[in-house]
Amino acid sequence: LANKLLALTAGLSACNAIDLYKRVSTADMDNFKGALLLKNGEQTSCEVALMRDTHGFVSANCLDYTDEAAKSVDMGTKYEVAISAGNDGTYGTFKVTKITPNPEYDPASFANNLAVVEFESGGRSAFTNYVASWRPDWKDLYFTRRTLSNAGSGSWNSPIITAYSSTSDSSSCSQANKLFATNQDDFICNQLAVTSIYNSSCEIPYGSIYGVNDPNIAVAALYSHSAVYGENNFCGNNKVYNYYTVLAKYMRWAMDVVGKATPVYHSNTADYKEPSDPNYAMNTPSSPDTDGVTVVGGDVYKLKADGNEVPSSSELGSITDDSESSSPSSEPSDSEEESKGISTGAILGIVFGLLALLLLIGLFARRKLRKNNIDLSSRVRRWLFDRDNNMNNYDNYDNYGNHDNYGNHDNSDTHSVAKPPSYVPSVHKRDTMASWNNRSYRNQDPDYPTYNVTNKWRY
């Protein structure tokens, strides 16, 4: 009864009485069930804003699509919702059975970036989470990042929570993102970030925001996208603005999807207006691009592979890649301009690569020339040994130009003489070519004259 009276006093639109928690510190988040979207058994950075034990909000750019323009979600991906029991307890992991993206979701600008996920309850008892539906109530904001220590077992780390009083840095956030500039009431924007569990050098946005109206807390917004000045430098960049979609104006649409009333929290004030338009949509700019800014969104854990590169559109929602800014208000800093050029390491890599290529070419040419020289030397050696054989076969020319091959013939082929029985060289040394130039051969038979043989095969 006391809870019901408190709910009425606070202006809660609820179908069931629930406990309300007085805010003392961020430790009050122990009393809230948090949730994460799992894809194919792996946790994503996408938090789920629970409405009931079977339904919740999730950012639409966290999903896979067979046709993103038609909002056709790829249910071939295994979607699950992991739910914590307060701070670090485990409530369970449940299979997603249905996903309904907002019909006005625009993947190019991330306007209306919400979807309703329906999941199994696993036979657990029903519970209800309130959604903060009246922005003027929020005196403080709790920026929250939840993570699983083990996705398989569903065990949780303690959430990281930062209390922040300002809802947006309107001027800088507007310069960085045209969608925010035309829909400031639908977003919370600032540069708050937390270290990624996959990359200690990368700061990523928080997953959800809770609105605080002492003594009450309710979930108010989900991370949507970031505007990054420069290219390929999401991590370690001091000019990244993070945008969170406020849930309040989408409550009537969500109720229609769920098929029953969804509990919301607001203070008891005459100024409060209940969300009543199920077709509410943001004003989408005709050209959402901002010069010098890259827009990313969805599962930022995709950055775990390479902390210094903005992932592709297939990995991290849609990406708007823009040219360099000519406007002073959105121009990147000098360090960001330098990051666009080729780094010194890349230049050195190219130089060393060319030197290595030239070395390989030189080694190949040297090997080829060496092989040619070996072939030439082999031919010379074969010629020398073949000449010995020729000489033994009397394939010689005498001083008169007669060819001796078992019978001599001069140039006019007019006479012949009998073949000497044998030749015995008077010199046997073959150390130099000169020893072959002129050599005297003597016939062992004294009846035959001495033949002075001159070598005709000179190089």
Tab-separated table of C-alpha atoms in Angstrom:
chain	number	residue	atom	x	y	z
A	1	LEU	CA	0.000	0.000	0.000
A	2	ALA	CA	2.809	2.395	0.862
A	3	ASN	CA	4.455	1.687	-2.512
A	4	LYS	CA	1.194	2.379	-4.342
A	5	LEU	CA	0.729	5.689	-2.549
A	6	LEU	CA	4.307	6.673	-3.315
A	7	ALA	CA	3.773	5.802	-6.962
A	8	LEU	CA	0.670	7.961	-7.165
A	9	THR	CA	2.412	10.834	-5.403
A	10	ALA	CA	5.343	10.667	-7.822
A	11	GLY	CA	3.062	10.552	-10.838
A	12	LEU	CA	4.052	7.056	-11.974
A	13	SER	CA	2.113	5.580	-14.839
A	14	ALA	CA	2.265	1.935	-13.793
A	15	CYS	CA	0.109	-1.119	-13.999
A	16	ASN	CA	1.844	-2.893	-11.123
A	17	ALA	CA	3.280	-1.559	-7.890
A	18	ILE	CA	7.090	-1.623	-7.788
A	19	ASP	CA	9.766	-0.474	-5.405
A	20	LEU	CA	11.154	3.028	-5.830
A	21	TYR	CA	14.686	3.742	-4.682
A	22	LYS	CA	15.844	6.836	-2.933
A	23	ARG	CA	19.042	8.220	-4.418
A	24	VAL	CA	21.941	8.409	-2.012
A	25	SER	CA	24.840	7.717	-4.368
A	26	THR	CA	25.591	5.869	-7.579
A	27	ALA	CA	25.578	2.704	-5.488
A	28	ASP	CA	21.782	2.859	-5.808
A	29	MET	CA	22.222	1.264	-9.223
A	30	ASP	CA	22.586	-2.024	-7.332
A	31	ASN	CA	18.811	-2.128	-7.284
A	32	PHE	CA	18.366	-1.984	-11.059
A	33	LYS	CA	18.423	-4.809	-13.539
A	34	GLY	CA	20.674	-3.972	-16.479
A	35	ALA	CA	20.833	-5.772	-19.810
A	36	LEU	CA	23.127	-6.241	-22.816
A	37	LEU	CA	22.481	-7.451	-26.342
A	38	LEU	CA	24.426	-10.596	-27.326
A	39	LYS	CA	25.026	-11.552	-30.955
A	40	ASN	CA	26.055	-15.122	-31.753
A	41	GLY	CA	27.105	-15.645	-28.137
A	42	GLU	CA	29.321	-12.539	-27.887
A	43	GLN	CA	28.512	-9.446	-25.887
A	44	THR	CA	28.124	-6.160	-27.714
A	45	SER	CA	28.463	-2.644	-26.338
A	46	CYS	CA	24.716	-2.201	-26.940
A	47	GLU	CA	22.731	-1.950	-23.733
A	48	VAL	CA	19.050	-2.863	-23.543
A	49	ALA	CA	16.682	-0.520	-21.717
A	50	LEU	CA	14.341	-2.999	-20.051
A	51	MET	CA	10.641	-2.245	-19.889
A	52	ARG	CA	9.385	-5.619	-18.737
A	53	ASP	CA	10.684	-9.127	-18.177
A	54	THR	CA	10.091	-9.854	-21.894
A	55	HIS	CA	10.636	-6.509	-23.687
A	56	GLY	CA	13.169	-3.735	-23.966
A	57	PHE	CA	14.566	-0.947	-26.143
A	58	VAL	CA	17.820	-1.343	-28.099
A	59	SER	CA	19.498	0.949	-30.645
A	60	ALA	CA	18.488	-0.080	-34.162
A	61	ASN	CA	22.029	0.307	-35.526
A	62	CYS	CA	23.179	-2.527	-33.244
A	63	LEU	CA	21.284	-5.042	-35.393
A	64	ASP	CA	22.176	-6.932	-38.574
A	65	TYR	CA	19.943	-6.444	-41.601
A	66	THR	CA	19.185	-8.322	-44.782
A	67	ASP	CA	17.831	-5.009	-46.092
A	68	GLU	CA	18.566	-2.046	-43.846
A	69	ALA	CA	16.539	0.412	-45.929
A	70	ALA	CA	13.504	-1.848	-45.536
A	71	LYS	CA	14.293	-2.442	-41.820
A	72	SER	CA	14.480	-6.193	-42.478
A	73	VAL	CA	16.398	-7.599	-39.517
A	74	ASP	CA	18.586	-10.642	-40.210
A	75	MET	CA	17.206	-13.212	-37.771
A	76	GLY	CA	19.928	-15.602	-38.934
A	77	THR	CA	22.017	-13.839	-36.321
A	78	LYS	CA	21.527	-15.386	-32.893
A	79	TYR	CA	20.279	-12.573	-30.652
A	80	GLU	CA	20.074	-12.901	-26.871
A	81	VAL	CA	19.480	-10.534	-23.958
A	82	ALA	CA	21.684	-10.993	-20.880
A	83	ILE	CA	20.105	-9.526	-17.729
A	84	SER	CA	21.902	-8.706	-14.488
A	85	ALA	CA	20.405	-9.045	-11.048
A	86	GLY	CA	21.274	-5.645	-9.654
A	87	ASN	CA	24.920	-4.649	-9.506
A	88	ASP	CA	26.865	-7.772	-10.461
A	89	GLY	CA	24.457	-10.658	-9.927
A	90	THR	CA	23.174	-12.821	-12.766
A	91	TYR	CA	19.486	-12.928	-13.603
A	92	GLY	CA	19.805	-14.913	-16.826
A	93	THR	CA	20.327	-14.925	-20.601
A	94	PHE	CA	17.267	-15.164	-22.816
A	95	LYS	CA	16.679	-15.829	-26.501
A	96	VAL	CA	15.296	-12.976	-28.592
A	97	THR	CA	12.159	-14.052	-30.459
A	98	LYS	CA	11.172	-10.835	-32.231
A	99	ILE	CA	12.754	-7.490	-33.156
A	100	THR	CA	10.791	-4.448	-34.356
A	101	PRO	CA	12.843	-1.451	-35.580
A	102	ASN	CA	11.143	1.935	-35.450
A	103	PRO	CA	9.471	2.456	-38.847
A	104	GLU	CA	11.090	5.911	-39.102
A	105	TYR	CA	14.624	4.689	-38.361
A	106	ASP	CA	17.066	6.327	-40.813
A	107	PRO	CA	20.362	4.412	-41.092
A	108	ALA	CA	22.033	7.320	-42.902
A	109	SER	CA	21.582	9.859	-40.087
A	110	PHE	CA	20.634	7.582	-37.139
A	111	ALA	CA	17.366	9.450	-36.652
A	112	ASN	CA	14.793	7.468	-34.608
A	113	ASN	CA	17.516	4.951	-33.799
A	114	LEU	CA	15.468	2.526	-31.699
A	115	ALA	CA	14.024	-0.981	-31.885
A	116	VAL	CA	11.914	-3.054	-29.516
A	117	VAL	CA	13.249	-6.528	-28.723
A	118	GLU	CA	11.016	-9.285	-27.411
A	119	PHE	CA	12.694	-12.177	-25.600
A	120	GLU	CA	11.785	-15.287	-23.666
A	121	SER	CA	11.261	-15.010	-19.907
A	122	GLY	CA	12.719	-18.426	-19.183
A	123	GLY	CA	9.911	-19.077	-16.714
A	124	ARG	CA	11.259	-16.421	-14.357
A	125	SER	CA	8.948	-14.215	-12.328
A	126	ALA	CA	7.714	-11.058	-14.001
A	127	PHE	CA	9.369	-7.722	-13.298
A	128	THR	CA	8.891	-4.138	-14.463
A	129	ASN	CA	11.410	-1.374	-15.104
A	130	TYR	CA	10.318	2.246	-15.352
A	131	VAL	CA	11.338	4.533	-18.209
A	132	ALA	CA	11.905	8.235	-17.410
A	133	SER	CA	9.355	10.112	-19.500
A	134	TRP	CA	9.654	13.752	-18.404
A	135	ARG	CA	12.954	15.430	-19.191
A	136	PRO	CA	12.486	18.465	-16.894
A	137	ASP	CA	12.542	16.005	-13.972
A	138	TRP	CA	16.181	15.085	-14.449
A	139	LYS	CA	18.254	17.007	-11.953
A	140	ASP	CA	21.208	14.673	-12.474
A	141	LEU	CA	22.152	11.986	-14.979
A	142	TYR	CA	23.862	8.653	-14.353
A	143	PHE	CA	25.951	7.606	-17.356
A	144	THR	CA	26.277	3.820	-17.110
A	145	ARG	CA	28.442	1.211	-18.823
A	146	ARG	CA	27.643	-2.448	-18.101
A	147	THR	CA	29.897	-5.345	-19.132
A	148	LEU	CA	29.931	-9.111	-18.821
A	149	SER	CA	32.989	-10.785	-17.366
A	150	ASN	CA	31.930	-14.013	-19.089
A	151	ALA	CA	29.270	-14.022	-21.794
A	152	GLY	CA	28.956	-17.805	-21.689
A	153	SER	CA	28.080	-18.019	-18.015
A	154	GLY	CA	26.355	-14.648	-17.901
A	155	SER	CA	28.531	-13.311	-15.072
A	156	TRP	CA	28.805	-9.536	-14.758
A	157	ASN	CA	31.392	-6.926	-13.856
A	158	SER	CA	30.320	-4.095	-11.584
A	159	PRO	CA	28.860	-1.299	-13.733
A	160	ILE	CA	30.837	1.880	-14.313
A	161	ILE	CA	28.690	4.884	-13.411
A	162	THR	CA	29.434	8.593	-13.785
A	163	ALA	CA	27.120	11.263	-12.346
A	164	TYR	CA	26.775	14.311	-14.587
A	165	SER	CA	24.451	17.243	-14.156
A	166	SER	CA	24.412	18.800	-17.632
A	167	THR	CA	22.313	17.125	-20.327
A	168	SER	CA	24.151	18.486	-23.400
A	169	ASP	CA	26.876	20.770	-24.676
A	170	SER	CA	24.502	22.266	-27.226
A	171	SER	CA	26.820	24.493	-29.258
A	172	SER	CA	29.654	22.022	-29.936
A	173	CYS	CA	27.271	19.077	-30.337
A	174	SER	CA	25.224	21.012	-32.909
A	175	GLN	CA	28.292	21.937	-34.931
A	176	ALA	CA	29.397	18.318	-35.049
A	177	ASN	CA	26.033	16.746	-35.966
A	178	LYS	CA	23.148	18.281	-37.932
A	179	LEU	CA	20.659	15.702	-36.659
A	180	PHE	CA	21.257	16.875	-33.108
A	181	ALA	CA	21.029	20.528	-34.161
A	182	THR	CA	17.462	20.014	-35.409
A	183	ASN	CA	16.322	17.594	-32.656
A	184	GLN	CA	17.996	18.691	-29.417
A	185	ASP	CA	15.107	17.565	-27.212
A	186	ASP	CA	15.501	13.998	-28.494
A	187	PHE	CA	19.191	13.643	-27.616
A	188	ILE	CA	21.670	13.936	-24.790
A	189	CYS	CA	25.160	14.806	-26.034
A	190	ASN	CA	28.592	15.280	-24.465
A	191	GLN	CA	32.148	13.931	-24.601
A	192	LEU	CA	32.040	11.611	-21.579
A	193	ALA	CA	33.704	8.270	-22.289
A	194	VAL	CA	34.920	5.128	-20.571
A	195	THR	CA	37.759	2.681	-21.342
A	196	SER	CA	36.829	-0.215	-23.613
A	197	ILE	CA	37.129	-3.712	-22.127
A	198	TYR	CA	38.781	-4.839	-25.368
A	199	ASN	CA	41.214	-1.982	-25.899
A	200	SER	CA	42.737	-0.119	-22.957
A	201	SER	CA	43.870	2.711	-25.256
A	202	CYS	CA	40.371	3.336	-26.582
A	203	GLU	CA	37.713	5.475	-24.893
A	204	ILE	CA	34.149	4.554	-25.869
A	205	PRO	CA	30.731	6.037	-25.006
A	206	TYR	CA	28.579	4.890	-22.097
A	207	GLY	CA	25.764	2.481	-22.929
A	208	SER	CA	22.769	4.034	-21.179
A	209	ILE	CA	21.710	7.062	-19.136
A	210	TYR	CA	19.460	7.171	-16.064
A	211	GLY	CA	17.489	10.275	-15.156
A	212	VAL	CA	17.639	11.180	-11.451
A	213	ASN	CA	14.933	13.037	-9.573
A	214	ASP	CA	15.717	12.602	-5.924
A	215	PRO	CA	14.723	10.165	-4.562
A	216	ASN	CA	13.886	8.365	-7.830
A	217	ILE	CA	15.869	6.930	-10.778
A	218	ALA	CA	14.651	5.628	-14.150
A	219	VAL	CA	16.322	4.744	-17.470
A	220	ALA	CA	16.180	7.724	-19.825
A	221	ALA	CA	18.348	7.214	-22.939
A	222	LEU	CA	20.449	4.766	-24.980
A	223	TYR	CA	23.692	5.381	-26.885
A	224	SER	CA	23.009	6.087	-30.560
A	225	HIS	CA	26.091	7.390	-32.390
A	226	SER	CA	29.257	9.491	-32.262
A	227	ALA	CA	30.577	12.373	-34.348
A	228	VAL	CA	34.339	12.030	-34.871
A	229	TYR	CA	36.458	14.889	-36.172
A	230	GLY	CA	39.008	13.639	-38.676
A	231	GLU	CA	39.294	10.158	-40.118
A	232	ASN	CA	40.324	6.796	-38.643
A	233	ASN	CA	41.004	8.187	-35.182
A	234	PHE	CA	38.044	7.253	-32.992
A	235	CYS	CA	40.326	6.133	-30.151
A	236	GLY	CA	42.458	8.720	-28.407
A	237	ASN	CA	40.689	11.582	-30.188
A	238	ASN	CA	39.744	14.569	-28.022
A	239	LYS	CA	37.091	15.716	-30.504
A	240	VAL	CA	34.490	12.941	-30.312
A	241	TYR	CA	30.898	13.817	-29.404
A	242	ASN	CA	28.557	11.060	-28.238
A	243	TYR	CA	24.798	11.168	-28.778
A	244	TYR	CA	22.142	9.293	-26.778
A	245	THR	CA	18.536	8.857	-27.936
A	246	VAL	CA	15.989	9.972	-25.323
A	247	LEU	CA	13.297	7.286	-24.974
A	248	ALA	CA	10.355	9.374	-23.706
A	249	LYS	CA	8.706	10.318	-27.008
A	250	TYR	CA	8.861	6.727	-28.306
A	251	MET	CA	6.929	5.207	-25.394
A	252	ARG	CA	3.538	5.253	-27.130
A	253	TRP	CA	5.005	3.478	-30.170
A	254	ALA	CA	6.663	0.910	-27.878
A	255	MET	CA	3.377	0.253	-26.087
A	256	ASP	CA	1.711	-0.497	-29.414
A	257	VAL	CA	4.501	-2.943	-30.288
A	258	VAL	CA	4.394	-4.676	-26.890
A	259	GLY	CA	0.593	-4.715	-26.856
A	260	LYS	CA	0.248	-3.458	-23.308
A	261	ALA	CA	0.938	-0.373	-21.210
A	262	THR	CA	4.583	0.291	-20.446
A	263	PRO	CA	5.379	1.859	-17.053
A	264	VAL	CA	6.976	5.301	-17.113
A	265	TYR	CA	8.193	7.634	-14.388
A	266	HIS	CA	7.491	11.355	-14.114
A	267	SER	CA	7.032	13.808	-11.292
A	268	ASN	CA	3.554	14.899	-10.259
A	269	THR	CA	3.387	18.215	-12.061
A	270	ALA	CA	0.683	19.958	-14.038
A	271	ASP	CA	3.145	20.633	-16.850
A	272	TYR	CA	3.656	16.954	-17.622
A	273	LYS	CA	2.361	15.737	-20.985
A	274	GLU	CA	1.936	12.034	-21.562
A	275	PRO	CA	3.570	10.771	-24.803
A	276	SER	CA	0.619	10.142	-27.092
A	277	ASP	CA	1.880	9.927	-30.686
A	278	PRO	CA	2.736	6.351	-31.770
A	279	ASN	CA	4.118	7.738	-35.037
A	280	TYR	CA	6.477	10.286	-33.536
A	281	ALA	CA	9.601	10.901	-35.626
A	282	MET	CA	12.553	13.289	-35.544
A	283	ASN	CA	13.172	15.951	-38.142
A	284	THR	CA	15.699	14.321	-40.475
A	285	PRO	CA	18.048	16.813	-42.181
A	286	SER	CA	18.158	16.580	-45.973
A	287	SER	CA	21.951	16.351	-45.786
A	288	PRO	CA	23.122	14.966	-42.426
A	289	ASP	CA	26.816	15.270	-43.317
A	290	THR	CA	29.106	17.708	-41.529
A	291	ASP	CA	32.387	18.658	-43.178
A	292	GLY	CA	35.400	17.054	-41.545
A	293	VAL	CA	33.281	14.720	-39.403
A	294	THR	CA	32.822	10.946	-39.557
A	295	VAL	CA	29.680	9.567	-37.908
A	296	VAL	CA	29.726	6.060	-36.396
A	297	GLY	CA	27.294	4.119	-34.254
A	298	GLY	CA	26.156	0.723	-33.051
A	299	ASP	CA	28.433	-1.852	-31.463
A	300	VAL	CA	31.636	0.059	-30.675
A	301	TYR	CA	33.314	-3.155	-29.490
A	302	LYS	CA	34.018	-3.701	-33.180
A	303	LEU	CA	36.944	-1.405	-32.463
A	304	LYS	CA	38.597	-4.166	-30.402
A	305	ALA	CA	40.440	-5.452	-33.511
A	306	ASP	CA	42.186	-2.151	-34.187
A	307	GLY	CA	41.768	0.673	-31.736
A	308	ASN	CA	42.925	3.424	-34.099
A	309	GLU	CA	40.646	2.790	-37.027
A	310	VAL	CA	36.993	3.558	-37.547
A	311	PRO	CA	35.453	0.242	-38.669
A	312	SER	CA	33.634	-0.307	-41.938
A	313	SER	CA	29.907	0.328	-42.292
A	314	SER	CA	29.220	-3.414	-42.280
A	315	GLU	CA	30.956	-3.688	-38.905
A	316	LEU	CA	29.746	-0.597	-37.085
A	317	GLY	CA	26.352	0.599	-38.275
A	318	SER	CA	26.326	3.233	-41.016
A	319	ILE	CA	29.208	5.596	-41.561
A	320	THR	CA	29.146	9.035	-43.144
A	321	ASP	CA	32.613	9.818	-44.484
A	322	ASP	CA	33.046	13.515	-45.159
A	323	SER	CA	35.645	15.793	-46.636
A	324	GLU	CA	37.895	18.158	-44.779
A	325	SER	CA	36.208	21.086	-43.094
A	326	SER	CA	36.446	24.610	-44.458
A	327	SER	CA	34.443	26.071	-41.597
A	328	PRO	CA	36.410	27.389	-38.610
A	329	SER	CA	33.760	26.139	-36.191
A	330	SER	CA	34.208	22.492	-37.200
A	331	GLU	CA	37.784	22.472	-38.472
A	332	PRO	CA	39.982	19.701	-37.026
A	333	SER	CA	43.039	20.617	-34.988
A	334	ASP	CA	46.593	20.516	-36.376
A	335	SER	CA	47.221	17.094	-34.861
A	336	GLU	CA	44.098	15.776	-36.578
A	337	GLU	CA	45.179	17.240	-39.917
A	338	GLU	CA	48.539	15.506	-39.580
A	339	SER	CA	46.816	12.197	-38.881
A	340	LYS	CA	45.231	12.380	-42.346
A	341	GLY	CA	48.597	12.275	-44.133
A	342	ILE	CA	50.969	9.383	-44.587
A	343	SER	CA	52.746	8.684	-41.320
A	344	THR	CA	56.545	8.600	-41.007
A	345	GLY	CA	56.365	4.900	-40.221
A	346	ALA	CA	54.485	4.256	-43.462
A	347	ILE	CA	57.075	6.200	-45.496
A	348	LEU	CA	59.967	4.290	-43.888
A	349	GLY	CA	58.133	1.043	-44.580
A	350	ILE	CA	57.828	1.944	-48.276
A	351	VAL	CA	61.547	2.899	-48.507
A	352	PHE	CA	62.736	-0.308	-46.829
A	353	GLY	CA	60.378	-2.320	-49.004
A	354	LEU	CA	61.886	-0.802	-52.195
A	355	LEU	CA	65.431	-1.430	-50.947
A	356	ALA	CA	64.587	-5.043	-50.223
A	357	LEU	CA	63.109	-5.419	-53.709
A	358	LEU	CA	66.260	-3.956	-55.329
A	359	LEU	CA	68.422	-6.332	-53.269
A	360	LEU	CA	66.424	-9.324	-54.463
A	361	ILE	CA	66.699	-8.168	-58.078
A	362	GLY	CA	70.475	-7.760	-57.654
A	363	LEU	CA	70.883	-11.225	-56.162
A	364	PHE	CA	68.859	-12.746	-58.963
A	365	ALA	CA	70.906	-10.952	-61.651
A	366	ARG	CA	74.192	-11.991	-59.992
A	367	ARG	CA	73.046	-15.596	-59.876
A	368	LYS	CA	72.058	-15.456	-63.552
A	369	LEU	CA	75.416	-13.983	-64.640
A	370	ARG	CA	77.293	-16.476	-62.532
A	371	LYS	CA	75.396	-19.315	-64.168
A	372	ASN	CA	76.242	-17.938	-67.633
A	373	ASN	CA	79.943	-17.749	-66.720
A	374	ILE	CA	79.869	-21.346	-65.494
A	375	ASP	CA	78.274	-22.449	-68.762
A	376	LEU	CA	81.004	-20.638	-70.729
A	377	SER	CA	83.780	-22.224	-68.678
A	378	SER	CA	82.188	-25.622	-69.189
A	379	ARG	CA	82.210	-25.129	-72.952
A	380	VAL	CA	85.923	-24.181	-72.885
A	381	ARG	CA	86.774	-27.254	-70.846
A	382	ARG	CA	84.797	-29.495	-73.179
A	383	TRP	CA	86.584	-27.983	-76.173
A	384	LEU	CA	90.029	-28.617	-74.663
A	385	PHE	CA	89.299	-32.245	-73.902
A	386	ASP	CA	87.631	-32.771	-77.275
A	387	ARG	CA	90.794	-31.465	-78.964
A	388	ASP	CA	92.842	-34.185	-77.269
A	389	ASN	CA	90.478	-36.752	-78.685
A	390	ASN	CA	90.663	-35.162	-82.107
A	391	MET	CA	94.414	-35.199	-81.952
A	392	ASN	CA	94.423	-38.844	-81.067
A	393	ASN	CA	92.243	-39.411	-84.157
A	394	TYR	CA	94.768	-37.443	-86.243
A	395	ASP	CA	92.279	-34.672	-86.839
A	396	ASN	CA	95.124	-32.151	-87.397
A	397	TYR	CA	96.370	-29.787	-89.998
A	398	ASP	CA	100.009	-29.831	-91.090
A	399	ASN	CA	102.080	-26.892	-92.205
A	400	TYR	CA	100.911	-27.408	-95.766
A	401	GLY	CA	97.232	-27.176	-94.895
A	402	ASN	CA	96.629	-30.893	-95.401
A	403	HIS	CA	93.978	-32.540	-93.286
A	404	ASP	CA	95.188	-35.756	-91.741
A	405	ASN	CA	92.456	-38.289	-90.982
A	406	TYR	CA	93.842	-41.676	-91.886
A	407	GLY	CA	95.161	-40.229	-95.119
A	408	ASN	CA	96.201	-36.617	-95.846
A	409	HIS	CA	94.569	-34.356	-98.410
A	410	ASP	CA	95.924	-30.977	-99.399
A	411	ASN	CA	93.835	-28.078	-100.598
A	412	SER	CA	93.972	-29.225	-104.183
A	413	ASP	CA	93.383	-32.896	-103.236
A	414	THR	CA	96.156	-33.956	-105.727
A	415	HIS	CA	98.178	-36.442	-103.691
A	416	SER	CA	98.155	-38.540	-100.542
A	417	VAL	CA	100.706	-40.146	-98.330
A	418	ALA	CA	100.523	-43.094	-96.032
A	419	LYS	CA	99.474	-42.493	-92.440
A	420	PRO	CA	102.370	-42.501	-90.015
A	421	PRO	CA	102.148	-45.380	-87.611
A	422	SER	CA	101.991	-43.110	-84.559
A	423	TYR	CA	102.807	-39.696	-83.248
A	424	VAL	CA	104.618	-39.089	-80.043
A	425	PRO	CA	104.572	-35.515	-78.867
A	426	SER	CA	107.928	-34.190	-77.842
A	427	VAL	CA	106.241	-31.976	-75.208
A	428	HIS	CA	103.529	-33.242	-72.860
A	429	LYS	CA	102.862	-30.127	-70.838
A	430	ARG	CA	99.315	-28.640	-71.234
A	431	ASP	CA	99.412	-25.877	-68.629
A	432	THR	CA	98.901	-23.012	-71.092
A	433	MET	CA	97.404	-22.462	-74.467
A	434	ALA	CA	100.834	-21.376	-75.675
A	435	SER	CA	102.203	-24.880	-75.209
A	436	TRP	CA	99.751	-26.020	-77.866
A	437	ASN	CA	100.498	-23.392	-80.462
A	438	ASN	CA	103.617	-24.974	-81.918
A	439	ARG	CA	104.562	-28.505	-81.029
A	440	SER	CA	106.988	-30.872	-82.695
A	441	TYR	CA	105.880	-34.472	-83.165
A	442	ARG	CA	108.471	-37.108	-84.037
A	443	ASN	CA	107.866	-40.323	-85.812
A	444	GLN	CA	109.292	-43.342	-84.079
A	445	ASP	CA	110.094	-44.746	-87.493
A	446	PRO	CA	113.327	-43.121	-88.791
A	447	ASP	CA	112.187	-43.659	-92.409
A	448	TYR	CA	109.495	-41.043	-91.997
A	449	PRO	CA	110.328	-37.354	-91.712
A	450	THR	CA	109.447	-35.285	-88.686
A	451	TYR	CA	106.095	-33.459	-88.888
A	452	ASN	CA	105.917	-29.990	-87.448
A	453	VAL	CA	102.277	-29.596	-86.467
A	454	THR	CA	100.803	-26.161	-85.832
A	455	ASN	CA	97.562	-25.886	-83.891
A	456	LYS	CA	94.821	-24.296	-85.996
A	457	TRP	CA	92.156	-24.087	-83.224
A	458	ARG	CA	93.033	-20.867	-81.535
A	459	TYR	CA	90.728	-18.625	-79.579
